[in-house]
GROMACS .gro file of C-alpha atoms in nm:
model
  229
    1MET     CA    1   3.131  -0.997 -10.010
    2ARG     CA    2   2.806  -0.856 -10.193
    3LYS     CA    3   2.552  -1.102 -10.049
    4LEU     CA    4   2.686  -1.027  -9.713
    5LEU     CA    5   2.657  -0.681  -9.762
    6THR     CA    6   2.294  -0.713  -9.886
    7PHE     CA    7   2.188  -0.929  -9.578
    8CYS     CA    8   2.352  -0.694  -9.355
    9LEU     CA    9   2.182  -0.381  -9.515
   10PHE     CA   10   1.847  -0.570  -9.499
   11LEU     CA   11   1.927  -0.650  -9.122
   12LEU     CA   12   2.022  -0.298  -9.041
   13THR     CA   13   1.693  -0.173  -9.204
   14ALA     CA   14   1.481  -0.384  -8.958
   15VAL     CA   15   1.699  -0.253  -8.692
   16SER     CA   16   1.642   0.122  -8.810
   17ALA     CA   17   1.269   0.054  -8.867
   18SER     CA   18   1.261  -0.068  -8.495
   19ALA     CA   19   1.425   0.218  -8.345
   20GLN     CA   20   1.126   0.455  -8.430
   21PHE     CA   21   0.916   0.172  -8.256
   22PRO     CA   22   1.147   0.058  -7.944
   23PRO     CA   23   1.005  -0.249  -7.768
   24ARG     CA   24   0.950  -0.258  -7.412
   25ILE     CA   25   1.294  -0.338  -7.233
   26VAL     CA   26   1.292  -0.592  -6.966
   27THR     CA   27   1.543  -0.462  -6.702
   28HIS     CA   28   1.510  -0.724  -6.403
   29TYR     CA   29   1.605  -1.075  -6.412
   30PRO     CA   30   1.343  -1.353  -6.460
   31THR     CA   31   1.225  -1.511  -6.145
   32VAL     CA   32   1.348  -1.856  -6.053
   33GLN     CA   33   1.069  -2.072  -5.947
   34PRO     CA   34   0.977  -2.261  -5.727
   35PRO     CA   35   1.026  -2.040  -5.433
   36ALA     CA   36   1.330  -2.049  -5.195
   37GLU     CA   37   1.320  -2.116  -4.817
   38ILE     CA   38   1.491  -1.787  -4.673
   39HIS     CA   39   1.560  -1.828  -4.311
   40PHE     CA   40   1.649  -1.475  -4.147
   41VAL     CA   41   1.875  -1.386  -3.830
   42ASP     CA   42   1.553  -1.285  -3.611
   43GLY     CA   43   1.424  -1.615  -3.656
   44ASN     CA   44   1.186  -1.568  -3.927
   45VAL     CA   45   1.112  -1.798  -4.212
   46ASN     CA   46   0.957  -1.706  -4.526
   47ARG     CA   47   0.937  -1.847  -4.908
   48TYR     CA   48   1.030  -1.597  -5.176
   49ALA     CA   49   1.091  -1.674  -5.550
   50ILE     CA   50   1.424  -1.489  -5.608
   51GLN     CA   51   1.529  -1.303  -5.883
   52ARG     CA   52   1.902  -1.234  -5.836
   53ILE     CA   53   2.130  -1.251  -5.551
   54GLY     CA   54   2.413  -0.946  -5.549
   55LYS     CA   55   2.720  -0.863  -5.323
   56ASP     CA   56   2.499  -0.681  -5.057
   57VAL     CA   57   2.108  -0.746  -5.143
   58MET     CA   58   1.894  -0.985  -5.321
   59ARG     CA   59   1.573  -0.905  -5.520
   60VAL     CA   60   1.293  -1.143  -5.454
   61ASP     CA   61   0.952  -1.143  -5.638
   62LEU     CA   62   0.622  -1.051  -5.447
   63GLY     CA   63   0.385  -1.178  -5.707
   64GLY     CA   64   0.185  -0.932  -5.933
   65GLU     CA   65   0.473  -0.789  -6.086
   66GLN     CA   66   0.600  -0.648  -5.755
   67SER     CA   67   0.955  -0.712  -5.639
   68THR     CA   68   1.159  -0.593  -5.343
   69ARG     CA   69   1.501  -0.608  -5.215
   70ILE     CA   70   1.645  -0.763  -4.905
   71PRO     CA   71   1.982  -0.669  -4.751
   72LEU     CA   72   2.195  -1.005  -4.703
   73THR     CA   73   2.276  -0.891  -4.366
   74TYR     CA   74   1.902  -0.986  -4.254
   75VAL     CA   75   1.986  -1.332  -4.426
   76GLU     CA   76   2.087  -1.635  -4.222
   77SER     CA   77   2.045  -1.890  -4.498
   78ILE     CA   78   1.856  -1.983  -4.809
   79ARG     CA   79   1.767  -2.304  -4.914
   80PHE     CA   80   1.642  -2.407  -5.267
   81GLN     CA   81   1.400  -2.672  -5.368
   82ASP     CA   82   1.679  -2.893  -5.514
   83GLY     CA   83   1.854  -2.881  -5.131
   84CYS     CA   84   2.140  -2.650  -5.247
   85THR     CA   85   2.156  -2.434  -4.929
   86LEU     CA   86   2.353  -2.106  -4.894
   87TYR     CA   87   2.475  -1.988  -4.560
   88TYR     CA   88   2.539  -1.617  -4.493
   89ASP     CA   89   2.729  -1.474  -4.174
   90ARG     CA   90   2.698  -1.053  -4.145
   91GLY     CA   91   2.567  -1.039  -4.520
   92GLU     CA   92   2.907  -1.236  -4.631
   93LEU     CA   93   2.837  -1.568  -4.805
   94GLN     CA   94   2.992  -1.853  -4.637
   95PHE     CA   95   3.091  -2.049  -4.975
   96ASP     CA   96   3.290  -2.301  -4.758
   97ARG     CA   97   2.953  -2.405  -4.613
   98LEU     CA   98   2.741  -2.454  -4.932
   99VAL     CA   99   2.531  -2.768  -4.901
  100GLN     CA  100   2.537  -2.945  -5.220
  101PRO     CA  101   2.386  -3.011  -5.483
  102ALA     CA  102   2.482  -2.693  -5.655
  103VAL     CA  103   2.309  -2.652  -5.975
  104LEU     CA  104   2.439  -2.426  -6.235
  105LYS     CA  105   2.319  -2.210  -6.521
  106ASN     CA  106   2.499  -2.039  -6.811
  107GLU     CA  107   2.437  -1.671  -6.891
  108GLY     CA  108   2.616  -1.581  -7.191
  109GLY     CA  109   2.979  -1.702  -7.060
  110ASP     CA  110   2.885  -1.636  -6.701
  111ALA     CA  111   2.781  -1.921  -6.456
  112THR     CA  112   2.549  -1.851  -6.202
  113LEU     CA  113   2.418  -2.092  -5.895
  114GLU     CA  114   2.080  -2.199  -5.898
  115GLY     CA  115   2.028  -1.929  -6.183
  116VAL     CA  116   2.044  -1.614  -5.939
  117LEU     CA  117   2.398  -1.600  -5.806
  118LYS     CA  118   2.679  -1.511  -6.013
  119LEU     CA  119   3.001  -1.726  -5.906
  120THR     CA  120   3.361  -1.563  -5.922
  121PRO     CA  121   3.599  -1.807  -6.116
  122LEU     CA  122   3.733  -1.962  -5.774
  123GLN     CA  123   3.403  -2.054  -5.651
  124LEU     CA  124   3.308  -2.198  -6.039
  125GLU     CA  125   3.672  -2.374  -6.022
  126THR     CA  126   3.565  -2.544  -5.693
  127LEU     CA  127   3.242  -2.670  -5.771
  128MET     CA  128   3.327  -2.776  -6.136
  129GLY     CA  129   3.678  -2.925  -6.083
  130ARG     CA  130   3.986  -2.799  -6.258
  131ASP     CA  131   3.931  -2.984  -6.580
  132LEU     CA  132   3.556  -2.889  -6.660
  133TYR     CA  133   3.639  -2.550  -6.536
  134ARG     CA  134   3.919  -2.490  -6.809
  135GLN     CA  135   3.685  -2.612  -7.078
  136TYR     CA  136   3.414  -2.362  -6.943
  137ARG     CA  137   3.673  -2.083  -6.940
  138LYS     CA  138   3.792  -2.139  -7.283
  139LYS     CA  139   3.437  -2.128  -7.421
  140SER     CA  140   3.335  -1.843  -7.209
  141GLY     CA  141   3.624  -1.616  -7.360
  142LEU     CA  142   3.499  -1.729  -7.695
  143ALA     CA  143   3.153  -1.617  -7.602
  144THR     CA  144   3.331  -1.271  -7.456
  145ALA     CA  145   3.512  -1.229  -7.765
  146GLY     CA  146   3.206  -1.266  -7.998
  147THR     CA  147   3.033  -0.996  -7.754
  148VAL     CA  148   3.311  -0.757  -7.800
  149SER     CA  149   3.312  -0.846  -8.198
  150MET     CA  150   2.929  -0.731  -8.203
  151ALA     CA  151   2.995  -0.424  -8.009
  152THR     CA  152   3.257  -0.311  -8.223
  153GLY     CA  153   3.047  -0.387  -8.543
  154VAL     CA  154   2.757  -0.187  -8.410
  155LEU     CA  155   2.993   0.109  -8.357
  156LEU     CA  156   3.139   0.105  -8.677
  157LEU     CA  157   2.770   0.088  -8.836
  158MET     CA  158   2.643   0.393  -8.625
  159PRO     CA  159   2.739   0.654  -8.927
  160TYR     CA  160   2.546   0.427  -9.148
  161VAL     CA  161   2.258   0.343  -8.938
  162GLY     CA  162   2.199   0.749  -8.860
  163LYS     CA  163   2.233   0.812  -9.220
  164THR     CA  164   1.986   0.568  -9.321
  165VAL     CA  165   1.728   0.674  -9.014
  166GLU     CA  166   1.761   1.041  -9.119
  167LEU     CA  167   1.673   0.935  -9.492
  168ILE     CA  168   1.366   0.726  -9.356
  169ALA     CA  169   1.248   1.015  -9.154
  170GLY     CA  170   1.279   1.227  -9.461
  171GLY     CA  171   1.074   0.976  -9.685
  172GLU     CA  172   1.317   0.846  -9.878
  173LYS     CA  173   1.242   0.518 -10.059
  174GLY     CA  174   1.515   0.246 -10.056
  175ALA     CA  175   1.672   0.463  -9.774
  176PRO     CA  176   1.919   0.157  -9.672
  177LEU     CA  177   2.080   0.116 -10.021
  178HIS     CA  178   2.078   0.490 -10.104
  179SER     CA  179   2.275   0.583  -9.780
  180PHE     CA  180   2.557   0.310  -9.845
  181LYS     CA  181   2.559   0.454 -10.219
  182PHE     CA  182   2.631   0.821 -10.118
  183MET     CA  183   2.893   0.738  -9.849
  184GLY     CA  184   3.246   0.793  -9.931
  185PRO     CA  185   3.527   0.559  -9.937
  186VAL     CA  186   3.573   0.542  -9.542
  187GLY     CA  187   3.212   0.549  -9.475
  188LYS     CA  188   3.174   0.249  -9.706
  189GLY     CA  189   3.474   0.088  -9.550
  190LEU     CA  190   3.346   0.152  -9.219
  191THR     CA  191   3.003  -0.002  -9.290
  192ILE     CA  192   3.158  -0.320  -9.459
  193GLY     CA  193   3.381  -0.375  -9.155
  194GLY     CA  194   3.105  -0.323  -8.908
  195CYS     CA  195   2.891  -0.566  -9.103
  196SER     CA  196   3.183  -0.831  -9.116
  197ALA     CA  197   3.268  -0.758  -8.727
  198LEU     CA  198   2.892  -0.797  -8.642
  199VAL     CA  199   2.819  -1.122  -8.837
  200ALA     CA  200   3.148  -1.289  -8.725
  201GLY     CA  201   3.089  -1.176  -8.362
  202ILE     CA  202   2.725  -1.336  -8.379
  203VAL     CA  203   2.907  -1.674  -8.498
  204ILE     CA  204   3.192  -1.693  -8.242
  205TYR     CA  205   2.916  -1.580  -7.932
  206ALA     CA  206   2.699  -1.878  -8.062
  207ILE     CA  207   2.958  -2.120  -8.038
  208GLY     CA  208   3.114  -1.993  -7.730
  209ASN     CA  209   2.776  -1.995  -7.544
  210SER     CA  210   2.701  -2.347  -7.689
  211GLY     CA  211   3.006  -2.487  -7.558
  212CYS     CA  212   2.918  -2.311  -7.232
  213ASN     CA  213   2.597  -2.435  -7.223
  214ARG     CA  214   2.702  -2.802  -7.310
  215ILE     CA  215   2.966  -2.805  -7.020
  216VAL     CA  216   2.717  -2.666  -6.764
  217THR     CA  217   2.472  -2.934  -6.882
  218THR     CA  218   2.769  -3.216  -6.829
  219TYR     CA  219   2.819  -3.085  -6.480
  220ASN     CA  220   2.444  -3.077  -6.369
  221ASP     CA  221   2.399  -3.421  -6.496
  222GLY     CA  222   2.666  -3.537  -6.282
  223LEU     CA  223   2.472  -3.423  -5.980
  224GLY     CA  224   2.208  -3.673  -6.092
  225LEU     CA  225   1.917  -3.403  -6.065
  226ALA     CA  226   1.621  -3.320  -6.299
  227TYR     CA  227   1.594  -2.948  -6.232
  228THR     CA  228   1.448  -2.678  -6.458
  229PHE     CA  229   1.493  -2.289  -6.435
   0.00000   0.00000   0.00000
């Protein structure tokens, strides 16, 4: 337990230090290349690299770090480079008209079609088949449980992190160890519990996400495609 606590304290020291110099956070999804062929209801056809397809709109890359949103009511169909084609009617995806192949990508327990469209459980089961889908759902549940555990760990560690940041701002040397030392029994219990939940969550998430990746790879290999996102 002492080794685990020491490791977590050093980990949190790095987190506390990085909090003073926050990195640039990417708030958009990465662009999926190559560009897809988009047919619009007015008869126009354009090629755009798609970032994400949502319920009502899709975001496309215009180049030069510029992007725009296109309402799905303007779209008739989207054809990806591998041949997968999506059809829309008044902005509604006609999943029963999906043209195969349909390549999947795992995103932390969520399956996305061509890396841009998050699928519902029913849509995913339709593509994967019942047996493979059950395996994926089980691993996805592990990834979700790991995420919840990590979030719980972070919440439990907030008092410790706050005290550590306060000591660092005051120029205290060895702030991570001192802040834990000066805590009461409840604070120490929360810190130890938070470290345990955080480490356990990381392990559980890694196992679940790895399983999801493996299942998605098995499905994609069955399509006989060599496709890179």
